[in-house]
């Protein structure tokens, strides 16, 4: 399934458009299926109803693990690099992975977890987080990983939305110089989660935690009791594999649902082609398993390919900003995949943190999560890749399951800032506001995809209509990405950013509506509006305009309370970078907040605010400009 030349790419691409079913059938045939599919694809984007490898039966863990055991069981699946550079690494072979996953799968069974049940995973970046995902998949349970930085309230909302029965967590977590009380947070969350019957707790920090008798169990103690064999549950290709919550422009986060067969085929195919992974290479994706990048390109894609990867517990700047490069040299990493926000932060820290390291094992660099600005691209290319490593700027989304637009390493000619060309099977189109296709090159529009690929979102958990309206109703018969995009003279794609009310802060998707509703929980705030503004390191920062009518508190006090509120309701990643207390917001006569104006103010573009004639009260704008923070 690995493309090797540009010619092969072009041929594969053409075939994927002319005969998509034959194209994907051939790739899918390389996996282990309990029963082969009857039909490759059945779809419409109006439902939407998208079925891949219909009536095919499989278990993804047999493809991630068992399939490798006979010949490559002693190959390393993971090298774990802990938060503290001086602490011992762990190496996990495919055989050990198999035993650990099966034991844990049997523990889940002992908790009465059955096919289709939902299991919440709230874990630090340790191998057990990956075991947890695979153990769920082994028994046919649907995992819902919640990023370790989210608050108790966020965990609670996610558990309740999908009625999880079990939580897999740890006592605490280390992240840089911080220690996070994972179990305390889970306890706080599950107080209000009647569907939870059991909590399994891995000892990571050794801190003392409360264990509720009959509900909470110790991970290692339970695993020791279990056998290293666990028969894989036979799944239908379209059975859900996992739910992952993601923020959109309205309401609470949606549970994006991915299914077993299509997700398997596409993550393996895209992993092998984009990174051009070669046997025995060492691959490192710095994402957290709490995000889609961790799902597709730490857990599933690499394991399906029999790859060796690093699981990293730490952060880029602890104990100092040379940590990534120290790890690269220590283990001889060949393929390194990170986010622009990390690159910019490390660039700002200065070259003294890069110089001590050779970095000569690196062969391919990757970028994901947000547009990479040209300066960061050049810095990464020159100082990390030593001008010899291609940078694969991979564009994709939680909903797409895998990378859709990206160079193939050492095959596609690069252009800084461009995700370049679609992978085979991906048919992007640009449309204008009305949904009319924008043809030709040297054009810009809203990015849509007109044909399904195997790992496309199937539904949003418990609310199919929300899936339809969010992604498939804006433009009939198209999947709408929410991103703006330029196609240049060479037909190369450059993603320009979100065109909706989603803000990309350090590669994390944050819905303005979600932050506003958290801010409004602060007692003195009556209304708020949050917009994004350019931020040197984070890409975008959050600027909150908050109406506080009358109060005896100081502005500083109120701002602190607003921050605490957001931290408590969503998590630290959603705390506004700037807060401005205002007496009113610019609104139209029909009561709509004119975000366009707020964005300009936040960006510091005060002279050309555009058409303000529909404003109800223009004096509000004057006040806002004067009070800019
Ligand atoms: C993988 C991931 C998705 C949003 C997406 C874009 C932005 C992601 C790139 C990018 C420009 C990239 N999933 N985005 N990758 N923008 N170039 N290479 O990030 O669901 O969390 O976010 O991220 O706006 O719509 S995500």
XYZ file of C-alpha atoms in Angstrom, residues 10-595:
586
model
C -0.645 10.281 -9.603
C -1.723 6.829 -10.769
C -3.109 5.938 -7.339
C -4.929 9.262 -7.118
C -6.522 8.823 -10.522
C -7.614 5.301 -9.728
C -9.084 6.420 -6.397
C -11.292 8.881 -8.284
C -12.186 6.682 -11.262
C -12.745 3.463 -9.336
C -12.848 4.231 -5.614
C -14.323 0.889 -4.610
C -11.635 -1.122 -6.413
C -8.996 1.210 -5.081
C -9.988 0.792 -1.426
C -10.809 -2.911 -1.759
C -7.240 -3.562 -2.791
C -5.860 -1.713 0.229
C -8.363 -3.238 2.638
C -7.348 -6.695 1.422
C -4.008 -6.266 3.153
C -5.672 -6.515 6.563
C -6.934 -9.430 8.576
C -10.706 -9.748 8.264
C -12.701 -12.453 10.019
C -15.074 -12.217 7.104
C -14.585 -10.218 3.952
C -17.017 -7.445 3.015
C -19.885 -7.988 0.553
C -19.720 -4.520 -0.928
C -17.069 -1.835 -0.534
C -19.151 1.337 -0.218
C -22.668 2.545 0.180
C -23.157 6.244 0.780
C -25.104 9.449 0.602
C -24.237 12.786 2.191
C -27.874 13.739 2.728
C -28.549 11.338 5.637
C -25.669 11.202 5.937
C -25.296 7.458 5.613
C -21.790 6.222 4.944
C -20.919 2.522 5.056
C -17.532 1.116 4.168
C -16.656 -2.581 3.735
C -20.230 -3.628 4.250
C -20.736 -6.791 6.309
C -16.988 -7.115 6.720
C -16.087 -8.561 10.133
C -12.888 -7.776 11.975
C -11.263 -6.730 15.182
C -8.822 -3.851 14.813
C -6.638 -5.158 17.663
C -5.914 -8.348 15.727
C -4.516 -6.082 13.044
C -2.666 -3.860 15.512
C -1.209 -6.691 17.564
C -1.870 -10.392 16.840
C -0.985 -10.135 13.166
C 2.574 -9.082 14.055
C 3.221 -11.670 16.743
C 4.425 -14.642 14.774
C 7.234 -12.926 12.874
C 7.739 -9.701 14.767
C 6.534 -10.350 18.298
C 9.872 -9.275 19.732
C 9.914 -6.015 17.806
C 9.413 -2.931 19.914
C 5.974 -1.393 19.671
C 6.666 1.472 22.068
C 9.490 3.173 23.866
C 8.098 5.195 26.712
C 9.986 8.350 27.637
C 8.884 9.626 31.058
C 8.401 13.212 32.154
C 11.703 13.297 34.077
C 14.670 12.898 31.724
C 16.587 10.948 34.373
C 13.858 8.364 34.966
C 13.928 4.953 33.375
C 12.421 4.342 29.950
C 10.103 1.444 29.326
C 10.250 -0.674 26.186
C 7.208 -2.651 25.148
C 7.428 -5.349 22.493
C 4.431 -6.380 20.414
C 4.276 -9.586 22.463
C 4.192 -7.644 25.720
C 1.628 -5.295 24.241
C -0.525 -8.292 23.428
C -0.344 -9.612 26.990
C -1.013 -6.264 28.612
C -3.947 -5.479 26.352
C -5.491 -8.908 26.823
C -5.184 -8.795 30.600
C -6.811 -5.392 30.658
C -9.513 -6.539 28.245
C -10.275 -9.354 30.671
C -10.505 -6.851 33.527
C -13.068 -4.911 31.484
C -15.009 -8.139 31.052
C -14.862 -8.695 34.823
C -16.563 -5.295 35.106
C -19.254 -6.692 32.845
C -18.224 -4.557 29.872
C -19.706 -5.914 26.662
C -19.619 -5.100 22.982
C -21.079 -1.640 22.360
C -20.627 -0.392 25.957
C -18.864 2.937 26.390
C -15.702 3.318 28.455
C -14.135 6.639 29.433
C -10.337 6.917 29.432
C -8.752 9.782 31.411
C -5.053 9.030 31.538
C -1.575 10.519 31.481
C 0.724 9.792 28.538
C 1.871 6.376 29.649
C 1.698 3.088 27.730
C -1.364 2.135 29.786
C -3.335 4.849 27.993
C -2.765 2.997 24.727
C -3.460 -0.376 26.376
C -6.734 1.097 27.580
C -7.861 2.057 24.078
C -6.868 -1.314 22.656
C -8.441 -3.267 25.524
C -11.731 -1.550 24.787
C -11.419 -2.364 21.104
C -10.539 -5.965 21.988
C -13.864 -6.521 23.762
C -15.849 -4.361 21.345
C -16.355 -1.525 23.804
C -16.379 2.032 22.459
C -13.677 4.167 24.022
C -14.119 7.823 24.791
C -10.755 9.321 25.649
C -10.911 12.615 27.518
C -7.744 14.744 27.430
C -6.014 14.782 30.836
C -6.180 18.573 31.007
C -9.972 18.759 30.989
C -11.939 19.637 34.117
C -14.229 17.404 36.188
C -17.216 19.152 34.634
C -15.986 18.337 31.124
C -15.426 14.681 32.031
C -18.859 14.521 33.593
C -20.550 15.998 30.515
C -18.770 13.550 28.230
C -19.498 10.519 30.403
C -23.145 11.434 30.680
C -23.566 12.216 26.992
C -22.516 8.706 26.010
C -23.451 6.908 29.236
C -20.043 5.382 29.926
C -20.010 2.497 32.374
C -16.358 2.462 33.392
C -13.556 5.001 33.766
C -9.910 4.063 33.283
C -7.637 6.560 34.994
C -4.544 7.009 37.164
C -3.880 8.310 40.660
C -2.102 11.364 39.317
C -0.081 12.554 36.351
C 3.192 14.364 35.774
C 3.268 17.040 33.128
C 6.379 19.191 33.117
C 6.731 20.741 36.555
C 3.083 20.077 37.351
C 1.423 17.144 39.062
C -2.232 16.674 38.177
C -4.645 14.950 40.566
C -6.351 12.716 38.006
C -8.297 10.526 40.421
C -9.556 13.470 42.480
C -10.847 15.020 39.269
C -12.501 11.760 38.217
C -14.101 11.383 41.670
C -15.470 14.873 41.347
C -16.861 14.063 37.891
C -18.437 10.679 38.581
C -20.368 11.959 41.601
C -22.837 13.078 38.970
C -22.514 10.122 36.614
C -25.018 7.414 37.559
C -23.991 5.233 34.613
C -20.517 4.595 36.057
C -20.168 1.239 37.793
C -16.379 0.943 38.059
C -13.206 3.012 38.092
C -9.833 1.373 37.433
C -6.848 3.307 38.762
C -3.274 2.956 37.545
C -0.623 3.983 40.064
C 1.598 6.514 38.338
C 2.587 9.058 40.983
C 1.917 6.960 44.067
C -0.038 9.800 45.665
C -2.707 8.787 48.108
C -6.133 8.550 46.543
C -9.566 7.714 47.753
C -10.748 4.269 46.606
C -14.485 3.732 46.868
C -15.042 0.158 47.915
C -16.852 -1.973 45.334
C -16.455 0.676 42.647
C -12.754 1.511 42.435
C -10.037 -1.045 41.727
C -6.283 -1.012 41.413
C -5.116 -1.504 37.812
C -2.112 -3.741 38.402
C -3.809 -5.883 41.033
C -6.737 -6.559 38.712
C -4.563 -7.205 35.654
C -2.417 -9.704 37.566
C -5.503 -11.809 38.236
C -6.286 -12.102 34.533
C -5.084 -14.303 31.704
C -2.868 -12.976 28.895
C -5.328 -14.398 26.395
C -8.543 -12.724 25.430
C -10.432 -13.648 22.331
C -11.067 -10.643 20.157
C -14.731 -9.727 19.827
C -15.848 -9.960 16.217
C -16.992 -6.540 15.075
C -18.903 -5.371 12.066
C -16.929 -2.983 9.879
C -19.428 -0.239 10.716
C -19.601 -0.867 14.487
C -18.305 2.196 16.326
C -14.661 1.979 17.399
C -14.570 5.161 19.447
C -16.139 8.470 20.315
C -14.012 11.585 20.570
C -15.530 14.858 21.715
C -14.651 17.962 19.772
C -15.685 21.593 19.926
C -17.699 23.308 17.253
C -19.168 26.739 16.735
C -22.310 26.077 18.761
C -23.282 24.341 21.970
C -21.455 21.639 23.873
C -18.736 19.477 22.309
C -19.984 16.771 19.951
C -19.079 13.117 20.220
C -17.521 12.337 16.844
C -18.031 8.641 16.073
C -15.561 6.584 14.044
C -16.158 3.021 12.929
C -13.866 -0.019 12.972
C -13.218 -1.002 9.361
C -12.851 2.323 7.614
C -10.806 3.886 10.392
C -8.430 0.930 10.347
C -7.873 1.027 6.599
C -7.437 4.764 6.351
C -5.166 5.390 9.357
C -2.750 2.661 8.265
C -2.786 3.800 4.647
C -2.247 7.466 5.469
C 0.422 6.740 8.110
C 2.497 4.647 5.735
C 2.185 7.012 2.819
C 2.527 10.420 4.426
C 5.501 9.546 6.632
C 6.879 6.859 4.298
C 7.564 4.744 7.354
C 10.216 2.056 6.734
C 10.606 -1.126 8.799
C 12.706 -0.616 11.958
C 12.465 3.128 11.876
C 11.608 5.018 15.035
C 8.613 7.322 14.835
C 7.580 9.944 17.371
C 4.306 11.818 17.435
C 4.305 14.312 20.324
C 0.505 14.610 20.540
C -1.530 13.457 23.518
C -3.805 10.434 23.105
C -6.618 12.725 24.237
C -6.716 14.258 20.771
C -7.442 12.686 17.392
C -3.762 12.897 16.424
C -2.977 10.562 19.309
C -5.755 8.161 18.309
C -4.829 7.926 14.645
C -1.084 8.458 14.720
C 0.126 7.213 18.107
C -2.169 4.270 18.683
C -3.790 2.919 15.551
C -1.866 3.961 12.415
C 1.607 3.004 13.719
C 0.512 -0.258 15.348
C -1.417 -1.318 12.262
C 1.848 -0.779 10.382
C 3.969 -2.723 12.877
C 5.914 0.448 13.620
C 8.043 1.395 16.611
C 7.010 4.630 18.297
C 7.830 6.803 21.225
C 5.214 7.605 23.817
C 6.271 10.816 25.544
C 4.882 11.814 28.910
C 6.460 15.245 29.149
C 6.146 18.673 27.583
C 8.404 20.562 25.128
C 9.883 23.000 27.662
C 10.579 20.857 30.717
C 13.156 20.719 32.196
C 14.162 23.087 29.402
C 13.353 23.862 25.779
C 15.844 21.291 24.517
C 13.765 18.359 25.749
C 12.385 17.279 22.349
C 15.834 17.373 20.750
C 17.410 15.524 23.655
C 14.848 12.739 23.221
C 15.420 12.677 19.444
C 19.155 12.145 19.959
C 18.793 9.742 22.857
C 16.612 7.304 20.915
C 17.619 8.189 17.362
C 14.202 9.242 16.206
C 13.746 9.069 12.432
C 10.296 10.588 11.998
C 9.162 13.448 14.210
C 5.600 14.790 14.157
C 4.588 17.835 16.200
C 2.475 21.012 16.192
C 3.338 24.530 14.972
C 2.660 25.974 18.422
C 5.455 23.834 19.874
C 7.788 24.813 17.043
C 7.111 28.514 17.609
C 7.618 28.213 21.365
C 10.927 26.397 20.876
C 12.012 28.883 18.247
C 11.320 31.706 20.709
C 13.433 29.949 23.351
C 16.471 30.326 21.091
C 18.975 28.153 19.292
C 21.032 27.515 22.419
C 18.536 24.772 23.213
C 19.033 23.151 19.811
C 22.804 23.432 19.410
C 23.834 20.721 21.890
C 22.039 18.072 19.813
C 23.031 16.360 16.597
C 19.550 15.540 15.299
C 21.204 13.492 12.558
C 18.841 10.533 12.912
C 15.924 12.622 11.655
C 14.620 11.789 8.201
C 11.090 13.208 8.102
C 9.424 16.056 10.020
C 5.690 16.572 10.382
C 3.335 19.355 11.400
C -0.304 19.206 12.439
C -3.070 21.075 14.183
C -3.035 24.552 12.712
C -1.596 26.489 9.804
C 2.192 26.618 10.045
C 3.456 30.127 9.334
C 6.340 30.424 6.923
C 8.795 31.623 9.569
C 8.176 28.623 11.804
C 8.353 26.332 8.761
C 11.759 27.722 7.784
C 13.087 27.527 11.332
C 11.953 23.895 11.648
C 13.380 23.026 8.232
C 16.739 24.679 8.824
C 17.499 24.082 12.478
C 15.799 20.772 13.134
C 15.712 19.144 9.697
C 19.123 20.604 8.716
C 17.602 21.342 5.312
C 17.503 17.684 4.434
C 14.249 16.483 5.981
C 10.953 17.065 4.212
C 8.239 18.660 6.336
C 4.867 17.033 5.891
C 2.278 19.700 6.732
C -0.680 17.419 7.405
C -4.160 18.914 7.244
C -7.026 16.971 8.782
C -9.636 17.033 11.545
C -11.144 14.974 14.336
C -14.018 14.322 11.950
C -11.819 13.135 9.093
C -10.140 10.468 11.238
C -6.936 10.683 9.232
C -4.734 13.027 7.220
C -6.519 14.227 4.061
C -4.211 16.818 2.530
C -0.460 16.489 2.943
C 2.770 15.983 1.092
C 4.048 12.408 0.958
C 7.530 12.580 2.463
C 10.259 12.781 -0.176
C 7.699 12.374 -2.952
C 5.659 15.569 -3.094
C 7.539 18.799 -3.841
C 7.124 21.067 -0.818
C 5.969 24.646 -0.474
C 6.194 26.263 2.977
C 2.746 26.890 4.440
C 1.042 24.518 2.034
C -0.506 21.178 2.950
C 0.005 20.605 -0.798
C -2.090 17.803 -2.348
C -4.912 15.478 -1.334
C -4.141 11.875 -0.473
C -5.535 9.257 -2.852
C -9.223 8.820 -2.109
C -9.709 12.447 -1.084
C -11.615 14.805 -3.396
C -11.441 18.382 -2.125
C -13.449 21.185 -3.664
C -13.648 24.890 -2.909
C -17.026 26.587 -2.822
C -18.228 30.146 -2.403
C -20.709 31.328 0.261
C -23.615 30.039 -1.818
C -22.056 26.626 -2.331
C -21.076 27.170 -5.932
C -17.914 25.311 -6.860
C -14.901 27.524 -7.476
C -13.063 25.974 -10.373
C -9.527 26.457 -11.586
C -6.357 27.420 -9.796
C -5.263 30.585 -8.039
C -8.558 30.703 -6.132
C -9.809 30.761 -2.560
C -12.969 29.452 -0.898
C -14.514 27.230 1.713
C -13.010 23.765 1.794
C -15.374 20.848 1.253
C -14.871 17.199 0.309
C -17.202 15.713 -2.260
C -16.653 11.976 -1.902
C -16.338 9.816 1.227
C -13.028 8.346 2.357
C -12.994 5.347 4.715
C -12.407 7.224 7.996
C -14.988 9.975 7.550
C -17.167 10.758 10.615
C -20.218 8.474 10.748
C -22.365 10.349 13.238
C -22.254 12.493 16.356
C -23.058 10.295 19.296
C -26.729 10.239 20.205
C -27.639 13.007 17.792
C -27.380 12.148 14.123
C -29.220 15.297 13.147
C -26.465 17.392 14.685
C -23.958 15.567 12.497
C -26.064 16.320 9.445
C -26.592 19.993 10.187
C -22.997 20.636 11.242
C -21.160 18.960 8.396
C -23.525 18.003 5.591
C -26.252 20.654 5.454
C -24.270 23.852 4.784
C -23.688 22.753 1.182
C -25.826 19.956 -0.249
C -23.968 16.729 -1.001
C -20.690 17.992 0.384
C -18.806 17.418 3.620
C -18.001 20.921 4.917
C -14.760 21.230 6.868
C -15.277 24.661 8.423
C -11.919 25.744 6.997
C -11.054 28.372 4.450
C -8.549 27.364 1.817
C -6.540 28.661 -1.102
C -5.627 26.604 -4.183
C -2.621 28.169 -5.875
C -1.473 28.174 -9.472
C 0.051 24.708 -9.058
C -3.142 23.261 -7.600
C -1.557 23.163 -4.138
C -3.813 23.624 -1.106
C -3.098 26.069 1.679
C -5.454 25.992 4.635
C -6.070 29.537 5.849
C -7.970 28.772 9.062
C -11.489 28.355 10.397
C -14.321 30.258 8.786
C -16.682 29.554 11.694
C -16.657 30.483 15.384
C -14.039 27.925 16.279
C -10.705 29.235 17.533
C -7.526 27.233 17.188
C -5.438 27.890 20.297
C -2.143 25.999 20.262
C -3.709 23.480 17.909
C -6.660 22.894 20.249
C -10.120 23.541 18.955
C -12.096 25.862 21.167
C -15.680 26.862 20.442
C -16.423 30.494 21.270
C -19.940 29.571 22.390
C -18.543 27.110 24.897
C -16.135 29.626 26.423
C -18.823 32.307 26.513
C -21.194 30.062 28.389
C -18.458 29.241 30.918
C -17.636 32.951 31.354
C -21.292 33.751 31.873
C -21.270 31.489 34.912
C -19.275 34.166 36.728
C -21.988 35.926 38.773
C -21.256 39.499 37.703
C -21.056 38.820 33.973
C -24.347 39.237 32.146
C -23.110 38.602 28.619
C -19.854 37.942 26.841
C -18.360 37.519 23.400
C -15.145 35.679 22.682
C -13.098 36.102 19.518
C -9.686 34.994 18.331
C -6.693 37.236 17.669
C -3.222 36.437 16.284
C -0.869 35.156 18.987
C 2.869 34.706 18.396
C 3.150 31.313 20.036
C -0.370 29.918 20.265
C -1.355 30.831 16.704
C -4.550 32.329 18.041
C -5.372 33.676 21.476
C -8.778 34.148 23.110
C -10.033 37.699 23.650
C -13.135 37.941 25.834
C -15.398 40.988 25.965
C -17.537 40.763 29.094
C -20.457 42.918 30.118
C -20.396 43.623 33.846
C -23.103 46.151 34.764
C -22.487 47.159 38.357
C -20.391 45.612 41.039
C -18.303 46.466 44.068
C -15.487 44.200 42.910
C -12.416 45.482 41.097
C -11.884 44.611 37.446
C -8.867 42.507 38.450
C -10.997 40.508 40.876
C -13.666 39.902 38.245
C -11.107 38.845 35.648
C -9.627 36.365 38.084
C -13.072 34.940 38.813
C -13.788 34.650 35.081
C -10.558 32.728 34.587
C -11.324 30.440 37.524
C -14.766 29.789 36.099
C -13.463 28.781 32.676
C -10.757 26.663 34.269
C -13.338 24.854 36.354
C -15.967 24.374 33.659
C -13.777 23.544 30.648
C -10.106 23.406 31.653
C -7.002 25.575 31.574
C -6.690 25.413 27.767
C -9.811 27.554 27.341
C -8.845 30.399 29.706
C -9.018 33.745 27.859
C -5.660 35.395 27.140
C -7.263 38.807 27.394
C -10.387 39.979 29.156
C -11.987 43.373 28.619
C -14.814 44.510 30.836
C -17.337 46.501 28.796
C -20.720 48.066 29.365
C -22.178 46.813 26.099
C -21.405 44.775 22.972
C -21.768 45.963 19.371
C -25.071 44.541 18.196
C -27.236 44.775 15.155
C -30.780 46.014 15.451
C -31.893 42.394 15.424
C -29.692 41.712 18.446
C -26.838 39.820 16.801
C -23.358 40.458 18.157
C -21.189 41.878 15.376
C -18.195 39.640 15.919
